[in-house]
mmCIF file with all atom_site columns, C-alpha atoms in Angstrom:
data_model
loop_
_atom_site.group_PDB
_atom_site.id
_atom_site.type_symbol
_atom_site.label_atom_id
_atom_site.label_alt_id
_atom_site.label_comp_id
_atom_site.label_asym_id
_atom_site.label_entity_id
_atom_site.label_seq_id
_atom_site.pdbx_PDB_ins_code
_atom_site.Cartn_x
_atom_site.Cartn_y
_atom_site.Cartn_z
_atom_site.occupancy
_atom_site.B_iso_or_equiv
_atom_site.pdbx_formal_charge
_atom_site.auth_seq_id
_atom_site.auth_comp_id
_atom_site.auth_asym_id
_atom_site.auth_atom_id
_atom_site.pdbx_PDB_model_num
ATOM 1   C CA . ALA A 1 1   ? 179.061 -19.121 -27.092 1.00 71.00 ? 1   ALA A CA 1
ATOM 2   C CA . ALA A 1 2   ? 175.715 -18.420 -28.563 1.00 82.00 ? 2   ALA A CA 1
ATOM 3   C CA . GLY A 1 3   ? 174.979 -14.796 -29.357 1.00 93.00 ? 3   GLY A CA 1
ATOM 4   C CA . VAL A 1 4   ? 172.285 -12.305 -30.011 1.00 96.00 ? 4   VAL A CA 1
ATOM 5   C CA . ILE A 1 5   ? 170.799 -12.922 -33.425 1.00 97.00 ? 5   ILE A CA 1
ATOM 6   C CA . GLN A 1 6   ? 169.003 -10.445 -35.806 1.00 98.00 ? 6   GLN A CA 1
ATOM 7   C CA . SER A 1 7   ? 167.336 -10.470 -38.636 1.00 98.00 ? 7   SER A CA 1
ATOM 8   C CA . PRO A 1 8   ? 167.635 -9.300  -41.377 1.00 98.00 ? 8   PRO A CA 1
ATOM 9   C CA . ARG A 1 9   ? 171.086 -7.802  -41.602 1.00 97.00 ? 9   ARG A CA 1
ATOM 10  C CA . HIS A 1 10  ? 169.942 -5.631  -44.433 1.00 97.00 ? 10  HIS A CA 1
ATOM 11  C CA . LEU A 1 11  ? 166.683 -4.261  -45.404 1.00 98.00 ? 11  LEU A CA 1
ATOM 12  C CA . ILE A 1 12  ? 166.244 -1.618  -47.998 1.00 98.00 ? 12  ILE A CA 1
ATOM 13  C CA . LYS A 1 13  ? 162.478 0.015   -48.154 1.00 98.00 ? 13  LYS A CA 1
ATOM 14  C CA . GLU A 1 14  ? 160.633 2.683   -50.236 1.00 97.00 ? 14  GLU A CA 1
ATOM 15  C CA . LYS A 1 15  ? 159.456 5.947   -48.008 1.00 97.00 ? 15  LYS A CA 1
ATOM 16  C CA . ARG A 1 16  ? 156.058 5.381   -46.499 1.00 97.00 ? 16  ARG A CA 1
ATOM 17  C CA . GLU A 1 17  ? 156.297 1.464   -46.273 1.00 98.00 ? 17  GLU A CA 1
ATOM 18  C CA . THR A 1 18  ? 156.556 -0.833  -43.030 1.00 98.00 ? 18  THR A CA 1
ATOM 19  C CA . ALA A 1 19  ? 159.500 -3.013  -41.665 1.00 98.00 ? 19  ALA A CA 1
ATOM 20  C CA . THR A 1 20  ? 159.723 -5.480  -39.049 1.00 98.00 ? 20  THR A CA 1
ATOM 21  C CA . LEU A 1 21  ? 163.206 -6.190  -37.258 1.00 98.00 ? 21  LEU A CA 1
ATOM 22  C CA . LYS A 1 22  ? 163.495 -9.107  -35.471 1.00 98.00 ? 22  LYS A CA 1
ATOM 23  C CA . CYS A 1 23  ? 165.930 -9.746  -32.474 1.00 98.00 ? 23  CYS A CA 1
ATOM 24  C CA . TYR A 1 24  ? 166.391 -13.307 -31.089 1.00 97.00 ? 24  TYR A CA 1
ATOM 25  C CA . PRO A 1 25  ? 168.207 -12.818 -27.336 1.00 94.00 ? 25  PRO A CA 1
ATOM 26  C CA . ILE A 1 26  ? 171.159 -14.937 -25.944 1.00 91.00 ? 26  ILE A CA 1
ATOM 27  C CA . PRO A 1 27  ? 169.040 -18.190 -24.523 1.00 89.00 ? 27  PRO A CA 1
ATOM 28  C CA . ARG A 1 28  ? 167.828 -17.919 -20.828 1.00 83.00 ? 28  ARG A CA 1
ATOM 29  C CA . HIS A 1 29  ? 168.239 -13.857 -21.023 1.00 85.00 ? 29  HIS A CA 1
ATOM 30  C CA . ASP A 1 30  ? 165.209 -12.284 -20.022 1.00 83.00 ? 30  ASP A CA 1
ATOM 31  C CA . THR A 1 31  ? 165.695 -8.418  -21.284 1.00 87.00 ? 31  THR A CA 1
ATOM 32  C CA . VAL A 1 32  ? 165.295 -7.275  -24.634 1.00 92.00 ? 32  VAL A CA 1
ATOM 33  C CA . TYR A 1 33  ? 166.363 -3.584  -25.657 1.00 94.00 ? 33  TYR A CA 1
ATOM 34  C CA . TRP A 1 34  ? 166.339 -1.822  -28.775 1.00 97.00 ? 34  TRP A CA 1
ATOM 35  C CA . TYR A 1 35  ? 168.495 0.929   -30.052 1.00 96.00 ? 35  TYR A CA 1
ATOM 36  C CA . GLN A 1 36  ? 169.098 3.036   -33.123 1.00 97.00 ? 36  GLN A CA 1
ATOM 37  C CA . GLN A 1 37  ? 172.187 4.475   -34.610 1.00 96.00 ? 37  GLN A CA 1
ATOM 38  C CA . GLY A 1 38  ? 171.972 7.004   -37.125 1.00 95.00 ? 38  GLY A CA 1
ATOM 39  C CA . PRO A 1 39  ? 174.907 7.724   -39.309 1.00 93.00 ? 39  PRO A CA 1
ATOM 40  C CA . GLY A 1 40  ? 177.664 9.353   -37.545 1.00 91.00 ? 40  GLY A CA 1
ATOM 41  C CA . GLN A 1 41  ? 175.863 9.251   -34.479 1.00 94.00 ? 41  GLN A CA 1
ATOM 42  C CA . ASP A 1 42  ? 176.138 7.084   -30.956 1.00 94.00 ? 42  ASP A CA 1
ATOM 43  C CA . PRO A 1 43  ? 173.515 4.031   -30.504 1.00 94.00 ? 43  PRO A CA 1
ATOM 44  C CA . GLN A 1 44  ? 170.613 6.031   -28.901 1.00 95.00 ? 44  GLN A CA 1
ATOM 45  C CA . PHE A 1 45  ? 167.740 3.717   -26.739 1.00 94.00 ? 45  PHE A CA 1
ATOM 46  C CA . LEU A 1 46  ? 164.578 3.269   -27.951 1.00 96.00 ? 46  LEU A CA 1
ATOM 47  C CA . ILE A 1 47  ? 162.706 0.771   -26.020 1.00 95.00 ? 47  ILE A CA 1
ATOM 48  C CA . SER A 1 48  ? 163.162 -2.341  -23.775 1.00 92.00 ? 48  SER A CA 1
ATOM 49  C CA . PHE A 1 49  ? 161.308 -5.604  -22.420 1.00 91.00 ? 49  PHE A CA 1
ATOM 50  C CA . TYR A 1 50  ? 161.786 -7.442  -19.391 1.00 85.00 ? 50  TYR A CA 1
ATOM 51  C CA . GLU A 1 51  ? 159.963 -11.041 -19.147 1.00 83.00 ? 51  GLU A CA 1
ATOM 52  C CA . LYS A 1 52  ? 157.719 -9.690  -22.013 1.00 88.00 ? 52  LYS A CA 1
ATOM 53  C CA . MET A 1 53  ? 156.679 -6.402  -20.470 1.00 90.00 ? 53  MET A CA 1
ATOM 54  C CA . GLN A 1 54  ? 157.599 -2.851  -21.436 1.00 91.00 ? 54  GLN A CA 1
ATOM 55  C CA . SER A 1 55  ? 159.980 -1.979  -19.031 1.00 86.00 ? 55  SER A CA 1
ATOM 56  C CA . ASP A 1 56  ? 161.427 1.466   -20.282 1.00 87.00 ? 56  ASP A CA 1
ATOM 57  C CA . LYS A 1 57  ? 160.813 3.224   -23.217 1.00 91.00 ? 57  LYS A CA 1
ATOM 58  C CA . GLY A 1 58  ? 162.955 6.087   -24.650 1.00 92.00 ? 58  GLY A CA 1
ATOM 59  C CA . SER A 1 59  ? 162.923 8.438   -27.787 1.00 88.00 ? 59  SER A CA 1
ATOM 60  C CA . ILE A 1 60  ? 161.079 6.126   -29.713 1.00 94.00 ? 60  ILE A CA 1
ATOM 61  C CA . PRO A 1 61  ? 158.631 7.133   -32.574 1.00 95.00 ? 61  PRO A CA 1
ATOM 62  C CA . ASP A 1 62  ? 154.846 6.614   -32.309 1.00 96.00 ? 62  ASP A CA 1
ATOM 63  C CA . ARG A 1 63  ? 155.366 4.953   -35.589 1.00 97.00 ? 63  ARG A CA 1
ATOM 64  C CA . PHE A 1 64  ? 157.006 2.319   -34.102 1.00 97.00 ? 64  PHE A CA 1
ATOM 65  C CA . SER A 1 65  ? 155.961 -0.231  -31.920 1.00 96.00 ? 65  SER A CA 1
ATOM 66  C CA . ALA A 1 66  ? 157.989 -3.222  -30.287 1.00 97.00 ? 66  ALA A CA 1
ATOM 67  C CA . GLN A 1 67  ? 156.668 -6.382  -28.475 1.00 96.00 ? 67  GLN A CA 1
ATOM 68  C CA . GLN A 1 68  ? 158.572 -9.650  -26.750 1.00 95.00 ? 68  GLN A CA 1
ATOM 69  C CA . PHE A 1 69  ? 156.898 -12.780 -27.375 1.00 95.00 ? 69  PHE A CA 1
ATOM 70  C CA . SER A 1 70  ? 156.692 -15.692 -25.112 1.00 93.00 ? 70  SER A CA 1
ATOM 71  C CA . ASP A 1 71  ? 160.066 -17.219 -26.374 1.00 93.00 ? 71  ASP A CA 1
ATOM 72  C CA . TYR A 1 72  ? 161.675 -13.905 -25.823 1.00 92.00 ? 72  TYR A CA 1
ATOM 73  C CA . HIS A 1 73  ? 162.316 -13.030 -29.075 1.00 95.00 ? 73  HIS A CA 1
ATOM 74  C CA . SER A 1 74  ? 161.461 -9.020  -29.746 1.00 97.00 ? 74  SER A CA 1
ATOM 75  C CA . GLU A 1 75  ? 160.534 -7.349  -32.879 1.00 98.00 ? 75  GLU A CA 1
ATOM 76  C CA . LEU A 1 76  ? 160.532 -4.057  -33.519 1.00 98.00 ? 76  LEU A CA 1
ATOM 77  C CA . ASN A 1 77  ? 157.805 -2.718  -36.097 1.00 98.00 ? 77  ASN A CA 1
ATOM 78  C CA . MET A 1 78  ? 158.142 0.260   -38.350 1.00 98.00 ? 78  MET A CA 1
ATOM 79  C CA . SER A 1 79  ? 155.408 1.940   -39.950 1.00 97.00 ? 79  SER A CA 1
ATOM 80  C CA . SER A 1 80  ? 155.453 5.050   -42.783 1.00 97.00 ? 80  SER A CA 1
ATOM 81  C CA . LEU A 1 81  ? 158.788 4.771   -43.099 1.00 98.00 ? 81  LEU A CA 1
ATOM 82  C CA . GLU A 1 82  ? 160.730 8.286   -43.372 1.00 97.00 ? 82  GLU A CA 1
ATOM 83  C CA . LEU A 1 83  ? 164.375 9.259   -45.111 1.00 97.00 ? 83  LEU A CA 1
ATOM 84  C CA . GLY A 1 84  ? 165.510 9.602   -41.396 1.00 96.00 ? 84  GLY A CA 1
ATOM 85  C CA . ASP A 1 85  ? 164.544 6.359   -40.196 1.00 97.00 ? 85  ASP A CA 1
ATOM 86  C CA . SER A 1 86  ? 167.796 4.986   -42.324 1.00 98.00 ? 86  SER A CA 1
ATOM 87  C CA . ALA A 1 87  ? 169.785 3.774   -39.322 1.00 97.00 ? 87  ALA A CA 1
ATOM 88  C CA . LEU A 1 88  ? 171.425 0.999   -37.869 1.00 97.00 ? 88  LEU A CA 1
ATOM 89  C CA . TYR A 1 89  ? 169.196 -0.660  -35.343 1.00 98.00 ? 89  TYR A CA 1
ATOM 90  C CA . PHE A 1 90  ? 170.679 -2.744  -32.524 1.00 97.00 ? 90  PHE A CA 1
ATOM 91  C CA . CYS A 1 91  ? 169.091 -5.471  -30.110 1.00 97.00 ? 91  CYS A CA 1
ATOM 92  C CA . ALA A 1 92  ? 171.160 -6.217  -26.941 1.00 95.00 ? 92  ALA A CA 1
ATOM 93  C CA . SER A 1 93  ? 170.069 -8.591  -24.545 1.00 91.00 ? 93  SER A CA 1
ATOM 94  C CA . SER A 1 94  ? 170.563 -8.867  -20.881 1.00 86.00 ? 94  SER A CA 1
ATOM 95  C CA . LEU A 1 95  ? 169.995 -11.664 -17.667 1.00 79.00 ? 95  LEU A CA 1
ATOM 96  C CA . GLU A 1 96  ? 169.186 -10.659 -14.280 1.00 64.00 ? 96  GLU A CA 1
ATOM 97  C CA . SER A 1 97  ? 171.954 -12.833 -12.292 1.00 51.00 ? 97  SER A CA 1
ATOM 98  C CA . PHE A 1 98  ? 174.042 -12.396 -9.093  1.00 50.00 ? 98  PHE A CA 1
ATOM 99  C CA . LEU A 1 99  ? 177.504 -14.030 -9.765  1.00 50.00 ? 99  LEU A CA 1
ATOM 100 C CA . ALA A 1 100 ? 179.325 -14.330 -6.425  1.00 40.00 ? 100 ALA A CA 1
ATOM 101 C CA . GLY A 1 101 ? 177.337 -12.212 -4.602  1.00 46.00 ? 101 GLY A CA 1
ATOM 102 C CA . ARG A 1 102 ? 177.770 -9.209  -7.456  1.00 47.00 ? 102 ARG A CA 1
ATOM 103 C CA . ALA A 1 103 ? 174.988 -7.947  -9.791  1.00 47.00 ? 103 ALA A CA 1
ATOM 104 C CA . SER A 1 104 ? 175.552 -8.511  -13.257 1.00 56.00 ? 104 SER A CA 1
ATOM 105 C CA . TYR A 1 105 ? 173.537 -6.664  -15.524 1.00 68.00 ? 105 TYR A CA 1
ATOM 106 C CA . GLU A 1 106 ? 175.951 -6.312  -18.696 1.00 81.00 ? 106 GLU A CA 1
ATOM 107 C CA . GLN A 1 107 ? 173.848 -6.151  -22.460 1.00 87.00 ? 107 GLN A CA 1
ATOM 108 C CA . TYR A 1 108 ? 175.143 -8.200  -25.191 1.00 91.00 ? 108 TYR A CA 1
ATOM 109 C CA . PHE A 1 109 ? 174.481 -6.767  -28.454 1.00 95.00 ? 109 PHE A CA 1
ATOM 110 C CA . GLY A 1 110 ? 173.569 -7.686  -31.802 1.00 96.00 ? 110 GLY A CA 1
ATOM 111 C CA . PRO A 1 111 ? 175.138 -7.629  -35.259 1.00 96.00 ? 111 PRO A CA 1
ATOM 112 C CA . GLY A 1 112 ? 172.390 -4.692  -36.065 1.00 97.00 ? 112 GLY A CA 1
ATOM 113 C CA . THR A 1 113 ? 170.081 -4.554  -38.760 1.00 98.00 ? 113 THR A CA 1
ATOM 114 C CA . ARG A 1 114 ? 170.971 -2.027  -41.482 1.00 97.00 ? 114 ARG A CA 1
ATOM 115 C CA . LEU A 1 115 ? 168.231 -0.323  -42.375 1.00 98.00 ? 115 LEU A CA 1
ATOM 116 C CA . THR A 1 116 ? 167.932 2.066   -45.870 1.00 98.00 ? 116 THR A CA 1
ATOM 117 C CA . VAL A 1 117 ? 164.868 3.774   -46.542 1.00 98.00 ? 117 VAL A CA 1
ATOM 118 C CA . THR A 1 118 ? 164.492 5.578   -49.954 1.00 96.00 ? 118 THR A CA 1
ATOM 119 C CA . ASP B 2 1   ? 172.822 8.262   -14.470 1.00 59.00 ? 1   ASP B CA 1
ATOM 120 C CA . ALA B 2 2   ? 176.284 10.428  -13.608 1.00 61.00 ? 2   ALA B CA 1
ATOM 121 C CA . LYS B 2 3   ? 177.665 12.272  -16.796 1.00 87.00 ? 3   LYS B CA 1
ATOM 122 C CA . THR B 2 4   ? 181.250 11.049  -17.779 1.00 94.00 ? 4   THR B CA 1
ATOM 123 C CA . THR B 2 5   ? 184.074 13.207  -19.951 1.00 95.00 ? 5   THR B CA 1
ATOM 124 C CA . GLN B 2 6   ? 186.486 11.276  -22.052 1.00 97.00 ? 6   GLN B CA 1
ATOM 125 C CA . PRO B 2 7   ? 189.003 12.430  -24.649 1.00 97.00 ? 7   PRO B CA 1
ATOM 126 C CA . THR B 2 8   ? 187.456 12.537  -28.096 1.00 96.00 ? 8   THR B CA 1
ATOM 127 C CA . SER B 2 9   ? 190.329 10.842  -29.464 1.00 97.00 ? 9   SER B CA 1
ATOM 128 C CA . MET B 2 10  ? 193.642 8.996   -29.025 1.00 97.00 ? 10  MET B CA 1
ATOM 129 C CA . ASP B 2 11  ? 196.390 7.307   -30.499 1.00 97.00 ? 11  ASP B CA 1
ATOM 130 C CA . CYS B 2 12  ? 198.294 3.816   -29.497 1.00 96.00 ? 12  CYS B CA 1
ATOM 131 C CA . ALA B 2 13  ? 201.210 2.283   -31.055 1.00 97.00 ? 13  ALA B CA 1
ATOM 132 C CA . GLU B 2 14  ? 200.534 -1.422  -31.869 1.00 97.00 ? 14  GLU B CA 1
ATOM 133 C CA . GLY B 2 15  ? 201.342 -3.578  -28.672 1.00 96.00 ? 15  GLY B CA 1
ATOM 134 C CA . ARG B 2 16  ? 201.526 -0.883  -26.496 1.00 97.00 ? 16  ARG B CA 1
ATOM 135 C CA . ALA B 2 17  ? 199.328 -0.490  -23.517 1.00 97.00 ? 17  ALA B CA 1
ATOM 136 C CA . ALA B 2 18  ? 196.526 1.788   -24.473 1.00 98.00 ? 18  ALA B CA 1
ATOM 137 C CA . ASN B 2 19  ? 195.265 3.878   -20.887 1.00 98.00 ? 19  ASN B CA 1
ATOM 138 C CA . LEU B 2 20  ? 191.743 5.105   -21.822 1.00 98.00 ? 20  LEU B CA 1
ATOM 139 C CA . PRO B 2 21  ? 190.868 7.730   -19.231 1.00 98.00 ? 21  PRO B CA 1
ATOM 140 C CA . CYS B 2 22  ? 187.099 8.902   -17.910 1.00 97.00 ? 22  CYS B CA 1
ATOM 141 C CA . ASN B 2 23  ? 186.119 11.646  -15.566 1.00 96.00 ? 23  ASN B CA 1
ATOM 142 C CA . HIS B 2 24  ? 182.708 10.671  -13.358 1.00 95.00 ? 24  HIS B CA 1
ATOM 143 C CA . SER B 2 25  ? 183.212 13.209  -11.207 1.00 94.00 ? 25  SER B CA 1
ATOM 144 C CA . THR B 2 26  ? 179.088 13.361  -10.092 1.00 92.00 ? 26  THR B CA 1
ATOM 145 C CA . ILE B 2 27  ? 178.784 9.245   -9.811  1.00 92.00 ? 27  ILE B CA 1
ATOM 146 C CA . SER B 2 28  ? 176.910 8.435   -6.894  1.00 88.00 ? 28  SER B CA 1
ATOM 147 C CA . GLY B 2 29  ? 177.214 5.279   -4.312  1.00 88.00 ? 29  GLY B CA 1
ATOM 148 C CA . ASN B 2 30  ? 175.270 3.190   -6.189  1.00 84.00 ? 30  ASN B CA 1
ATOM 149 C CA . GLU B 2 31  ? 176.385 3.401   -10.061 1.00 87.00 ? 31  GLU B CA 1
ATOM 150 C CA . TYR B 2 32  ? 178.897 1.224   -11.270 1.00 89.00 ? 32  TYR B CA 1
ATOM 151 C CA . VAL B 2 33  ? 180.964 2.255   -14.088 1.00 93.00 ? 33  VAL B CA 1
ATOM 152 C CA . TYR B 2 34  ? 181.154 0.270   -17.489 1.00 92.00 ? 34  TYR B CA 1
ATOM 153 C CA . TRP B 2 35  ? 183.004 0.209   -20.519 1.00 95.00 ? 35  TRP B CA 1
ATOM 154 C CA . TYR B 2 36  ? 181.578 -1.102  -23.870 1.00 95.00 ? 36  TYR B CA 1
ATOM 155 C CA . ARG B 2 37  ? 183.327 -0.484  -26.993 1.00 97.00 ? 37  ARG B CA 1
ATOM 156 C CA . GLN B 2 38  ? 182.138 -0.075  -30.918 1.00 97.00 ? 38  GLN B CA 1
ATOM 157 C CA . ILE B 2 39  ? 183.876 -1.333  -33.921 1.00 96.00 ? 39  ILE B CA 1
ATOM 158 C CA . HIS B 2 40  ? 183.083 0.374   -36.950 1.00 91.00 ? 40  HIS B CA 1
ATOM 159 C CA . SER B 2 41  ? 179.237 -0.650  -37.714 1.00 87.00 ? 41  SER B CA 1
ATOM 160 C CA . GLN B 2 42  ? 179.720 -3.134  -35.459 1.00 94.00 ? 42  GLN B CA 1
ATOM 161 C CA . GLY B 2 43  ? 177.206 -3.962  -32.460 1.00 95.00 ? 43  GLY B CA 1
ATOM 162 C CA . PRO B 2 44  ? 178.862 -2.481  -29.263 1.00 95.00 ? 44  PRO B CA 1
ATOM 163 C CA . GLN B 2 45  ? 180.498 -4.812  -27.133 1.00 95.00 ? 45  GLN B CA 1
ATOM 164 C CA . TYR B 2 46  ? 180.575 -5.197  -23.429 1.00 92.00 ? 46  TYR B CA 1
ATOM 165 C CA . ILE B 2 47  ? 184.223 -4.996  -22.113 1.00 95.00 ? 47  ILE B CA 1
ATOM 166 C CA . ILE B 2 48  ? 184.419 -4.621  -18.227 1.00 93.00 ? 48  ILE B CA 1
ATOM 167 C CA . HIS B 2 49  ? 182.710 -3.104  -15.227 1.00 91.00 ? 49  HIS B CA 1
ATOM 168 C CA . GLY B 2 50  ? 183.195 -2.015  -11.536 1.00 91.00 ? 50  GLY B CA 1
ATOM 169 C CA . LEU B 2 51  ? 182.065 -0.513  -8.479  1.00 90.00 ? 51  LEU B CA 1
ATOM 170 C CA . LYS B 2 52  ? 184.940 0.549   -6.624  1.00 90.00 ? 52  LYS B CA 1
ATOM 171 C CA . ASN B 2 53  ? 187.581 -2.052  -6.829  1.00 86.00 ? 53  ASN B CA 1
ATOM 172 C CA . ASN B 2 54  ? 189.997 -2.491  -9.831  1.00 93.00 ? 54  ASN B CA 1
ATOM 173 C CA . GLU B 2 55  ? 188.945 -5.160  -12.214 1.00 95.00 ? 55  GLU B CA 1
ATOM 174 C CA . THR B 2 56  ? 190.661 -7.403  -14.558 1.00 96.00 ? 56  THR B CA 1
ATOM 175 C CA . ASN B 2 57  ? 189.359 -9.946  -17.436 1.00 94.00 ? 57  ASN B CA 1
ATOM 176 C CA . GLU B 2 58  ? 190.939 -11.298 -20.396 1.00 94.00 ? 58  GLU B CA 1
ATOM 177 C CA . MET B 2 59  ? 190.103 -8.325  -22.358 1.00 94.00 ? 59  MET B CA 1
ATOM 178 C CA . ALA B 2 60  ? 191.237 -5.353  -20.160 1.00 97.00 ? 60  ALA B CA 1
ATOM 179 C CA . SER B 2 61  ? 192.087 -4.220  -16.588 1.00 97.00 ? 61  SER B CA 1
ATOM 180 C CA . LEU B 2 62  ? 189.596 -1.007  -15.223 1.00 98.00 ? 62  LEU B CA 1
ATOM 181 C CA . ILE B 2 63  ? 191.342 1.210   -12.528 1.00 97.00 ? 63  ILE B CA 1
ATOM 182 C CA . ILE B 2 64  ? 189.097 3.486   -9.982  1.00 96.00 ? 64  ILE B CA 1
ATOM 183 C CA . THR B 2 65  ? 190.468 5.611   -8.249  1.00 96.00 ? 65  THR B CA 1
ATOM 184 C CA . GLU B 2 66  ? 189.665 5.713   -4.665  1.00 95.00 ? 66  GLU B CA 1
ATOM 185 C CA . ASP B 2 67  ? 187.072 8.693   -4.764  1.00 95.00 ? 67  ASP B CA 1
ATOM 186 C CA . ARG B 2 68  ? 185.398 7.086   -7.589  1.00 95.00 ? 68  ARG B CA 1
ATOM 187 C CA . LYS B 2 69  ? 185.699 10.310  -9.518  1.00 95.00 ? 69  LYS B CA 1
ATOM 188 C CA . SER B 2 70  ? 187.682 8.951   -12.524 1.00 96.00 ? 70  SER B CA 1
ATOM 189 C CA . SER B 2 71  ? 188.893 5.629   -14.066 1.00 97.00 ? 71  SER B CA 1
ATOM 190 C CA . THR B 2 72  ? 191.080 4.375   -16.330 1.00 98.00 ? 72  THR B CA 1
ATOM 191 C CA . LEU B 2 73  ? 190.307 1.346   -18.875 1.00 98.00 ? 73  LEU B CA 1
ATOM 192 C CA . ILE B 2 74  ? 193.902 -0.475  -19.885 1.00 98.00 ? 74  ILE B CA 1
ATOM 193 C CA . LEU B 2 75  ? 194.103 -2.275  -22.824 1.00 97.00 ? 75  LEU B CA 1
ATOM 194 C CA . PRO B 2 76  ? 197.527 -4.121  -21.711 1.00 96.00 ? 76  PRO B CA 1
ATOM 195 C CA . HIS B 2 77  ? 198.949 -5.226  -25.575 1.00 95.00 ? 77  HIS B CA 1
ATOM 196 C CA . ALA B 2 78  ? 196.600 -3.245  -28.144 1.00 96.00 ? 78  ALA B CA 1
ATOM 197 C CA . THR B 2 79  ? 196.242 -4.667  -31.531 1.00 97.00 ? 79  THR B CA 1
ATOM 198 C CA . LEU B 2 80  ? 194.707 -2.734  -34.587 1.00 97.00 ? 80  LEU B CA 1
ATOM 199 C CA . ARG B 2 81  ? 191.840 -4.745  -33.674 1.00 96.00 ? 81  ARG B CA 1
ATOM 200 C CA . ASP B 2 82  ? 191.038 -3.129  -30.701 1.00 97.00 ? 82  ASP B CA 1
ATOM 201 C CA . THR B 2 83  ? 190.473 0.742   -32.812 1.00 98.00 ? 83  THR B CA 1
ATOM 202 C CA . ALA B 2 84  ? 186.978 1.374   -31.968 1.00 97.00 ? 84  ALA B CA 1
ATOM 203 C CA . VAL B 2 85  ? 184.817 4.309   -30.137 1.00 97.00 ? 85  VAL B CA 1
ATOM 204 C CA . TYR B 2 86  ? 185.071 3.443   -26.574 1.00 98.00 ? 86  TYR B CA 1
ATOM 205 C CA . TYR B 2 87  ? 182.480 4.517   -24.090 1.00 97.00 ? 87  TYR B CA 1
ATOM 206 C CA . CYS B 2 88  ? 182.539 4.879   -20.482 1.00 96.00 ? 88  CYS B CA 1
ATOM 207 C CA . ILE B 2 89  ? 179.343 4.659   -18.822 1.00 92.00 ? 89  ILE B CA 1
ATOM 208 C CA . VAL B 2 90  ? 177.692 5.079   -15.261 1.00 89.00 ? 90  VAL B CA 1
ATOM 209 C CA . ARG B 2 91  ? 174.522 3.537   -14.718 1.00 83.00 ? 91  ARG B CA 1
ATOM 210 C CA . VAL B 2 92  ? 172.718 1.628   -11.486 1.00 77.00 ? 92  VAL B CA 1
ATOM 211 C CA . ALA B 2 93  ? 173.118 -2.122  -11.919 1.00 66.00 ? 93  ALA B CA 1
ATOM 212 C CA . MET B 2 94  ? 169.993 -3.121  -10.789 1.00 61.00 ? 94  MET B CA 1
ATOM 213 C CA . LYS B 2 95  ? 166.336 -4.309  -12.345 1.00 55.00 ? 95  LYS B CA 1
ATOM 214 C CA . THR B 2 96  ? 165.037 -0.752  -12.491 1.00 52.00 ? 96  THR B CA 1
ATOM 215 C CA . SER B 2 97  ? 164.160 1.823   -15.362 1.00 45.00 ? 97  SER B CA 1
ATOM 216 C CA . TYR B 2 98  ? 167.928 2.801   -15.558 1.00 47.00 ? 98  TYR B CA 1
ATOM 217 C CA . ASP B 2 99  ? 168.768 -0.324  -17.230 1.00 70.00 ? 99  ASP B CA 1
ATOM 218 C CA . LYS B 2 100 ? 169.118 1.119   -20.855 1.00 81.00 ? 100 LYS B CA 1
ATOM 219 C CA . VAL B 2 101 ? 172.744 2.170   -21.929 1.00 85.00 ? 101 VAL B CA 1
ATOM 220 C CA . ILE B 2 102 ? 172.922 5.947   -22.439 1.00 86.00 ? 102 ILE B CA 1
ATOM 221 C CA . PHE B 2 103 ? 175.682 6.523   -25.166 1.00 90.00 ? 103 PHE B CA 1
ATOM 222 C CA . GLY B 2 104 ? 177.584 9.294   -24.804 1.00 86.00 ? 104 GLY B CA 1
ATOM 223 C CA . PRO B 2 105 ? 180.641 10.622  -26.716 1.00 90.00 ? 105 PRO B CA 1
ATOM 224 C CA . GLY B 2 106 ? 182.871 7.983   -26.018 1.00 94.00 ? 106 GLY B CA 1
ATOM 225 C CA . THR B 2 107 ? 186.794 8.095   -26.779 1.00 97.00 ? 107 THR B CA 1
ATOM 226 C CA . SER B 2 108 ? 187.993 7.186   -30.570 1.00 97.00 ? 108 SER B CA 1
ATOM 227 C CA . LEU B 2 109 ? 191.118 5.056   -30.201 1.00 98.00 ? 109 LEU B CA 1
ATOM 228 C CA . SER B 2 110 ? 193.624 4.538   -32.889 1.00 98.00 ? 110 SER B CA 1
ATOM 229 C CA . VAL B 2 111 ? 195.732 1.531   -32.590 1.00 97.00 ? 111 VAL B CA 1
ATOM 230 C CA . ILE B 2 112 ? 198.880 2.299   -35.172 1.00 96.00 ? 112 ILE B CA 1
ATOM 231 C CA . PRO B 2 113 ? 200.874 0.007   -36.980 1.00 94.00 ? 113 PRO B CA 1
#
């Protein structure tokens, strides 16, 4: 079955540079989420989009922005990179659906992008 | 979302059942219990979820107490590949601002040969 695709898988940037992470959700999924996981930490929610509109916002720095495009893929743009931005960045997608009368909102995560800022 | 409490770590012998407990005493009536796991440096993986009835799928079983204040995730025959951090999360399963998954300290399960 198709899974969430993230690119690139690894990215090395220097301080003050910019980075763009891409996420391609599972086909027909309408919602995309971004999470950041620092070394030794649990994943932390950054931002989400439903039907190309921002649906929720977490602890995302003002230096970061994101959007979801008409084909439902999403991009996380990170500017003025800092050493502390080094982390794993996960994208997840979900579909609002009802299966046999039950809501189903599980999120499916991609393999992540490992960003290293030097 | 309600807060959950899980053991920090657990060991399980390969081939035996792994029983991972979770306390969620403040769970609301419209909140589901979800379980995810994260194998080292991989993306979190959805395992199972339930409201009040016990649930089973190809990966695991979920047992929820009648008062819904606690639950147990059961991996019937643990393998080395089940070594991971397991997160128990309670959340409202509807299209609201609560869609995000809030990962708290989970249980680090080590399956031992």
